[in-house]
Short mmCIF file of C-alpha atoms in Angstrom, two decimals:
data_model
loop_
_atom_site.label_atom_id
_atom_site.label_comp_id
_atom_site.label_asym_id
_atom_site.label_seq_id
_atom_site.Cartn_x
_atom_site.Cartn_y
_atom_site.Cartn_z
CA UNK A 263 12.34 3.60 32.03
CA UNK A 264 13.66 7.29 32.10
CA UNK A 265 11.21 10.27 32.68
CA UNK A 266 9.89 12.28 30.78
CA UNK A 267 10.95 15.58 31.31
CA UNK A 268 8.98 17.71 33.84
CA UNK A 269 9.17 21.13 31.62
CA UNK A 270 6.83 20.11 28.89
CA UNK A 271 4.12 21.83 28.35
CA UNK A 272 0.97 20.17 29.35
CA UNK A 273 -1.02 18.35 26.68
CA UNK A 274 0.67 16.60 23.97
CA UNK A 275 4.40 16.91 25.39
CA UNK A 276 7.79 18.73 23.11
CA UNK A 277 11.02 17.72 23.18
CA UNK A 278 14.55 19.07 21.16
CA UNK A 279 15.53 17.90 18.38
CA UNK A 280 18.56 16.71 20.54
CA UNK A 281 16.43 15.25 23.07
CA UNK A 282 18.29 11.65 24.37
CA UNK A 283 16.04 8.60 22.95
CA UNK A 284 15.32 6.85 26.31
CA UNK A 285 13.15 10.08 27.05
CA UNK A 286 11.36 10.66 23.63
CA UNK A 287 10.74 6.93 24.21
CA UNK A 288 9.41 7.41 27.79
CA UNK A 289 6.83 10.31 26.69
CA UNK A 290 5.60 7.47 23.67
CA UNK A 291 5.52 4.91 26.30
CA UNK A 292 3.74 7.22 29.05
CA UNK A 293 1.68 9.93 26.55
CA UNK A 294 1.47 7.75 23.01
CA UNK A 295 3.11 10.24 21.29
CA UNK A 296 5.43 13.53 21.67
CA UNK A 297 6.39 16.48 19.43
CA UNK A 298 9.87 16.76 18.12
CA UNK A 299 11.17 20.64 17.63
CA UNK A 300 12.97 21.39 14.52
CA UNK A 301 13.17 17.72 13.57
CA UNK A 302 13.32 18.52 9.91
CA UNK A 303 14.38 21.58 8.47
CA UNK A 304 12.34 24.51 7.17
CA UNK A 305 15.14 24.54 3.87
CA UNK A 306 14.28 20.79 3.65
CA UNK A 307 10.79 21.38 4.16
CA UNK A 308 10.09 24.00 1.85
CA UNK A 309 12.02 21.82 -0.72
CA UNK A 310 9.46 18.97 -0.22
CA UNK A 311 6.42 21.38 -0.54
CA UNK A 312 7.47 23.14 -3.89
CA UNK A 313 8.15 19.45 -4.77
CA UNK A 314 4.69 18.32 -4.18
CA UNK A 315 2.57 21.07 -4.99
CA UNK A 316 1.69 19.85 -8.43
CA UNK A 317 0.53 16.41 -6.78
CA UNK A 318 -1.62 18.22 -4.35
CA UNK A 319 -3.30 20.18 -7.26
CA UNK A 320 -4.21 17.25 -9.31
CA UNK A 321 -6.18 15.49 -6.08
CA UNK A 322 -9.76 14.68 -6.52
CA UNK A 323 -12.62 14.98 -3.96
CA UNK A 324 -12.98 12.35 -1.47
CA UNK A 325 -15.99 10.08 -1.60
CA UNK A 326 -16.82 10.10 1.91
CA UNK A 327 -16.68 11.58 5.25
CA UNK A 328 -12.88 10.50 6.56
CA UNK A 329 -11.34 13.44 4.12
CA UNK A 330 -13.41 16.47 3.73
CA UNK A 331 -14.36 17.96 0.36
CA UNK A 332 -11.62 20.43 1.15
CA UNK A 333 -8.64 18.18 1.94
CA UNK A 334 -6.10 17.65 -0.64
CA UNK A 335 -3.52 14.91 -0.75
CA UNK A 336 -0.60 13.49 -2.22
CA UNK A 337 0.01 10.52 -2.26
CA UNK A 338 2.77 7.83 -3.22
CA UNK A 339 5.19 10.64 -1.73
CA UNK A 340 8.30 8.60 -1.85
CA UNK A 341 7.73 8.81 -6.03
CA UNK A 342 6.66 12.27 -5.37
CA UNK A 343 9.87 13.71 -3.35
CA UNK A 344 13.25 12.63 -3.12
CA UNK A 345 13.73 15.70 -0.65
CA UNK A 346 10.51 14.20 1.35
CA UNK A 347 11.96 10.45 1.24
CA UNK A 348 15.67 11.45 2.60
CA UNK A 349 15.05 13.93 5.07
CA UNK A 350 11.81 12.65 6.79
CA UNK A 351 11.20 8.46 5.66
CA UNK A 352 14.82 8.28 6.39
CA UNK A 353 14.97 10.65 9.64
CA UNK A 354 17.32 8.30 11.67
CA UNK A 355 15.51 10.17 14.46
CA UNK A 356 12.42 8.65 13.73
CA UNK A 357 13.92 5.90 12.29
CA UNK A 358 15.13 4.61 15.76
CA UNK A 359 11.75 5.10 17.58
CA UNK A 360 10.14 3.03 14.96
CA UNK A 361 13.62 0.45 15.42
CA UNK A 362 12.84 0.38 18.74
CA UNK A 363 9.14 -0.45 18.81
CA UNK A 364 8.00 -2.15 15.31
CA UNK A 365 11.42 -4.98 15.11
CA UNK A 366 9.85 -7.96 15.97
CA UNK A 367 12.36 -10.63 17.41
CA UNK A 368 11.05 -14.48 17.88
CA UNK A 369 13.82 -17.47 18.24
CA UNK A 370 12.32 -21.13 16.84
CA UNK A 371 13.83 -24.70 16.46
CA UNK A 372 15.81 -25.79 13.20
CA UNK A 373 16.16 -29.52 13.75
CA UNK A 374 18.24 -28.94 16.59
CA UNK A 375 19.20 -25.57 16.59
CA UNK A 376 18.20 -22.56 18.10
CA UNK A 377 17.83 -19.34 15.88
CA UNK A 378 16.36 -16.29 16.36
CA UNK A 379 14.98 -13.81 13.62
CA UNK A 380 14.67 -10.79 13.29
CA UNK A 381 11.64 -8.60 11.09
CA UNK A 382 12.12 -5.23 10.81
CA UNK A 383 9.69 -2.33 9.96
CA UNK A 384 9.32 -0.93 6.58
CA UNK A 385 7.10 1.59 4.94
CA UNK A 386 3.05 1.48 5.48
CA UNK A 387 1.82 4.87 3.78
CA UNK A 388 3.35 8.22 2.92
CA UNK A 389 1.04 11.26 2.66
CA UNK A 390 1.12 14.79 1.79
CA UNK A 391 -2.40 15.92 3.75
CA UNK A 392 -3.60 20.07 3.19
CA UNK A 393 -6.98 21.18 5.03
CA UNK A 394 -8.54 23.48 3.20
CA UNK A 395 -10.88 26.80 5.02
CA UNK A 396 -14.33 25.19 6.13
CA UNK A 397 -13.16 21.77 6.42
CA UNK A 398 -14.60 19.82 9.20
CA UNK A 399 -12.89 17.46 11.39
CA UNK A 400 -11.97 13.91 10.94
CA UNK A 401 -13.79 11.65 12.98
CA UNK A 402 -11.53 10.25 16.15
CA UNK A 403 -9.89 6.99 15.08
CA UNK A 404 -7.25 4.65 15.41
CA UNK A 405 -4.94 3.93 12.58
CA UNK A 406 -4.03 0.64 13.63
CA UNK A 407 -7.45 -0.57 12.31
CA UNK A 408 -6.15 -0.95 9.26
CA UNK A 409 -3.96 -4.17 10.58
CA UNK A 410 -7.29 -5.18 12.81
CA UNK A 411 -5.22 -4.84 15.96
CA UNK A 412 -6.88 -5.89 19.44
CA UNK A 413 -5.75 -4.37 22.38
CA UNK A 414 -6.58 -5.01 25.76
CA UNK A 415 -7.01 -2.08 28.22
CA UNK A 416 -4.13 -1.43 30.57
CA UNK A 417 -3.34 1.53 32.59
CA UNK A 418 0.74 1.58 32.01
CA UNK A 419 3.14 0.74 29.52
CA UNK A 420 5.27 -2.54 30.60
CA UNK A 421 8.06 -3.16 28.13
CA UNK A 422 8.32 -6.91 28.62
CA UNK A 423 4.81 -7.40 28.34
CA UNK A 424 4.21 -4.24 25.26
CA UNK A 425 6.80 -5.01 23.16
CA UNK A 426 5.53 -6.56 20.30
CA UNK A 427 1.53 -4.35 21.36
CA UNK A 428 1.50 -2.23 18.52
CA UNK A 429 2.03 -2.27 15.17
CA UNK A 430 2.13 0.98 13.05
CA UNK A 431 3.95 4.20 14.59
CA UNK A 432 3.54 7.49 12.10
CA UNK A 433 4.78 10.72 12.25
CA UNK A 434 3.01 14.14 11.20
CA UNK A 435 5.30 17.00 9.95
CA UNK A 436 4.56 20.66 9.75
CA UNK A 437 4.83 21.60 6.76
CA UNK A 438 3.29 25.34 7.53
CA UNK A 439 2.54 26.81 11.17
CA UNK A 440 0.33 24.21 12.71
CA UNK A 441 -2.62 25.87 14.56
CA UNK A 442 -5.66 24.22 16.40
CA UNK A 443 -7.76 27.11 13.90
CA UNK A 444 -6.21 25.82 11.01
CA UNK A 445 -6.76 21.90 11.30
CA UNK A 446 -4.32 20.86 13.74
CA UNK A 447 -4.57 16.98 14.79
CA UNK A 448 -6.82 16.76 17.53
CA UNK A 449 -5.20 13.93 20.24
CA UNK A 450 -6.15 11.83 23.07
CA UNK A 451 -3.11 11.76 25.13
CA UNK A 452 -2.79 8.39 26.85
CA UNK A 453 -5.58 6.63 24.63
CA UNK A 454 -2.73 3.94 23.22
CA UNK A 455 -3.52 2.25 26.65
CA UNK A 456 -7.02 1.93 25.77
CA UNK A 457 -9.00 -1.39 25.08
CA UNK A 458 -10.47 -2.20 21.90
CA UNK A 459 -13.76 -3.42 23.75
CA UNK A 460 -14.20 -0.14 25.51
CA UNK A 461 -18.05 0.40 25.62
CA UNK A 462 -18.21 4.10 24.66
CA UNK A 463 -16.71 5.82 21.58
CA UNK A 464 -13.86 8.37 22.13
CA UNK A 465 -14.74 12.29 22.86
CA UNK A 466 -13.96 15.47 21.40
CA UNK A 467 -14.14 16.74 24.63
CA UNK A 468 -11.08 14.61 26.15
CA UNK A 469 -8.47 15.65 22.82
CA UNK A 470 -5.90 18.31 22.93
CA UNK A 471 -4.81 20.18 19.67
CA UNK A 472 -1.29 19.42 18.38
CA UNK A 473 -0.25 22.60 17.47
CA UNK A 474 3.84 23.24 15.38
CA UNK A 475 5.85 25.48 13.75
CA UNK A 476 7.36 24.47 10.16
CA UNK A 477 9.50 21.36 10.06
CA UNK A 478 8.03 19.98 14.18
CA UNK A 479 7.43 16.41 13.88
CA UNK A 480 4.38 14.60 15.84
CA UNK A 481 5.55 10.98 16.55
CA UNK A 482 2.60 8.71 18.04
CA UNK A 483 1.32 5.32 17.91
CA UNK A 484 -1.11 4.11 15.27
CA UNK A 485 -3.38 3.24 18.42
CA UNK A 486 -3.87 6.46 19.53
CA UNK A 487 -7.22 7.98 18.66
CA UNK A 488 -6.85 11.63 16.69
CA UNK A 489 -8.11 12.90 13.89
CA UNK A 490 -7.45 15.88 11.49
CA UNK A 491 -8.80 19.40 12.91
CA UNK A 492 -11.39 21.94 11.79
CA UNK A 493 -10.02 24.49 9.59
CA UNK A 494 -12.10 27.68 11.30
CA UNK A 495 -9.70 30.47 9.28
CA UNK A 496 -10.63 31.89 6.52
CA UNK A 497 -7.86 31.76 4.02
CA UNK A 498 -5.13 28.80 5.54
CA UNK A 499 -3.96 25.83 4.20
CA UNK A 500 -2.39 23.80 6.97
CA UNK A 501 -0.48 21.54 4.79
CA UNK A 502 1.15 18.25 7.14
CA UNK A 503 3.42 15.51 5.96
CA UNK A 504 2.40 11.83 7.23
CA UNK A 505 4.57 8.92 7.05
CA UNK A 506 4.22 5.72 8.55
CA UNK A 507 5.49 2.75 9.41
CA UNK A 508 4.77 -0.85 10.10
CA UNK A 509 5.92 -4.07 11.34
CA UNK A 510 7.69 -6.10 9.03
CA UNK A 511 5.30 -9.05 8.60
CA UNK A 512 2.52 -6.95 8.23
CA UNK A 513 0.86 -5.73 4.97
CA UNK A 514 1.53 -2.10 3.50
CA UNK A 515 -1.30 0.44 3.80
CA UNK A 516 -0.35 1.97 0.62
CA UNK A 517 0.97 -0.68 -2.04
CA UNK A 518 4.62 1.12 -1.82
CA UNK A 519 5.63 -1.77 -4.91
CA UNK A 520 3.11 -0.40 -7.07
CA UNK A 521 2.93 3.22 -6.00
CA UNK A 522 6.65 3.68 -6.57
CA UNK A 523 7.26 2.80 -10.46
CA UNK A 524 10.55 0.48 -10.58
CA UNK A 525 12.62 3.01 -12.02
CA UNK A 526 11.94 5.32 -9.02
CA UNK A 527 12.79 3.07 -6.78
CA UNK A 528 16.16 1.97 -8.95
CA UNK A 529 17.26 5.79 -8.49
CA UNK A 530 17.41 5.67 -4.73
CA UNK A 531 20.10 3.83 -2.57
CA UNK A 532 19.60 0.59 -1.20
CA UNK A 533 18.62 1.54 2.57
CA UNK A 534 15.67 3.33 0.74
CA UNK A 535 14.76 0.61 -1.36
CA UNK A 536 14.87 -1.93 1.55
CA UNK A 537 12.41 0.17 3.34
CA UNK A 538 9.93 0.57 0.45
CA UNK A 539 10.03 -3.48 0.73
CA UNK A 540 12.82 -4.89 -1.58
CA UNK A 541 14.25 -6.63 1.77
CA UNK A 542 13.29 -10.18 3.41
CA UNK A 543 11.29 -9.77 6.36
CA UNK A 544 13.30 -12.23 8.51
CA UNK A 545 13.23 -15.26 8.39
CA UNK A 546 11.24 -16.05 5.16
CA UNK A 547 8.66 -13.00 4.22
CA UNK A 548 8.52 -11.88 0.77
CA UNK A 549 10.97 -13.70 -1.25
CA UNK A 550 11.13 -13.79 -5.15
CA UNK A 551 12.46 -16.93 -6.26
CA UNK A 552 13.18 -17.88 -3.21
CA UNK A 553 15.45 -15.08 -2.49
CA UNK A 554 15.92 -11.72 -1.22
CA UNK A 555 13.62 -9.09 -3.31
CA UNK A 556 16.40 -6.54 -3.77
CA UNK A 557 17.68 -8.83 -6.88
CA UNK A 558 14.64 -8.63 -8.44
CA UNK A 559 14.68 -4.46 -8.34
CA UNK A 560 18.64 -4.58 -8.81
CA UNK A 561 19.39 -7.89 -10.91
CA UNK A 562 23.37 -6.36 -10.95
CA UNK A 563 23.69 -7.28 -7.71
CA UNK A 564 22.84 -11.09 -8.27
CA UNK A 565 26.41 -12.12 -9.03
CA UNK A 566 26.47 -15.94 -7.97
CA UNK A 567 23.92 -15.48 -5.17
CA UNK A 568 21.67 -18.30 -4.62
CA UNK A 569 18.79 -19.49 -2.42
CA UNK A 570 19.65 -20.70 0.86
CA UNK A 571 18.75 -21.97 4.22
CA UNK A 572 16.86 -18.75 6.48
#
């Protein structure tokens, strides 16, 4: 695989916007997950947070200790933001990492021929996350607990062997200047090669801070163990942007069918609609009358369609 470049800085690793895939891939595969400069724009950004302030005003406390009592979210953010769901969902950027290491390709007999299928990934969970002055940090975690993933420990990635090892990837963007003072995600580099059996819990002491300017994106596999900063200041808001995504077979962390009300999802073109889940996951996931979803959101498009073989 290519190298990652030698000039990043050391801790969790940055790369241009422009940066070639095969090395934003290598730093994922090497680091389990990389910063992306610039990746969406502060216009676009800015957009998305006037957009979503009302949401984050109307959040209630958390009952628990995963948010703090200072955290503020918004949720259901494709319903939310159009801005949001264009320029950051549909980041082709991000959009091709997740391409590259969520599609999930198997071949199987039909009577006595060979196909192959192919399930992409579609949308898991879309948050608007601000941590408020005083808030404590997250405990470390893995994401990918939500879709009980077990991982065996190895000590590099193999891409024969990894391909189909992980299934959620999500993506953090600044929507503010990202400090370690004012919550920024604290990160194990590396801890995506990890086993799930390890006898000792992950430490503080082993995370860097992932620190950004406005519109930086934070790419890194649901395995990785982080977890949302302290907020030591005493008057910032460090407001972040999480979106992520999941294999194709797998159930949704956020219910995207029932977060985003029908005629949301009817206003937004069909790429977008197909990644909220109104698409087959290949060969024969989620059907509605034995056919592709999409008819059932856009009943127009039926024409003479009808159910056939996968």
């Amino acid at each position: 695989m290519a190298e990652p470049s030698s000039t990043s800085r050391k801790g969790v690793q940055c790369v241009p916007k422009g940066a070639p895939l095969s090395e934003i891939l290598a730093h994922m595969k090497r680091d389990g997950g990389v910063i992306i400069k610039n990746l969406i724009s502060e216009e676009d950004v800015d957009k998305t947070n006037d957009e979503i302030k009302e949401r984050l005003a109307q959040d209630v406390e958390w009952d628990g200790v995963f948010f703090p009592k200072e955290t503020r979210r918004a949720n259901s953010m494709i319903a939310v933001s159009p801005t949001y769901t264009k320029t950051q969902l549909m980041n082709p950027v991000f959009q091709a990492i997740c391409a590259h290491f969520l599609s999930t390709r198997h071949w199987y007999w039909w009577g006595e021929q060979r196909k192959e299928s192919v399930s992409k990934p579609y949308v898991s969970s879309c948050t608007a996350m601000e941590i408020g002055p005083g808030a404590k940090a997250q405990p470390l975690h893995r994401d990918s607990f939500v879709n009980h993933l077990w991982l065996p420990e190895i000590t590099e990635w193999d891409d024969e062997r990894d391909q189909n090892r992980e299934t959620e990837i999500g993506m953090m963007v600044a929507g503010c200047k990202v400090t370690k003072e004012n919550g920024g995600t604290a990160f194990i580099p590396g801890s995506h090669l990890w086993g799930t059996d390890r006898e000792t819990p992950p430490r503080v002491q082993d995370t860097i801070s992932v620190e950004m300017e406005k519109g930086d994106a934070f790419i890194q596999f649901a395995s990785t163990y982080h977890g949302g900063g302290s907020n030591t200041t005493a008057d910032q808001k460090r407001l972040c942007y999480a979106t992520f995504m999941v294999r194709g077979y797998l159930r949704q962390e956020e219910n995207q069918f029932l977060a985003v009300p029908k005629e949301v999802a009817r206003q937004y073109d069909r790429p977008i609609q197909e990644m909220i889940g109104y698409s087959l996951s290949d060969p024969a996931c989620g059907y509605v009358e034995q056919l592709d979803p999409i008819y059932a959101l856009r009943p127009e498009l039926l024409g003479e369609v009808r159910p056939k073989d996968w």
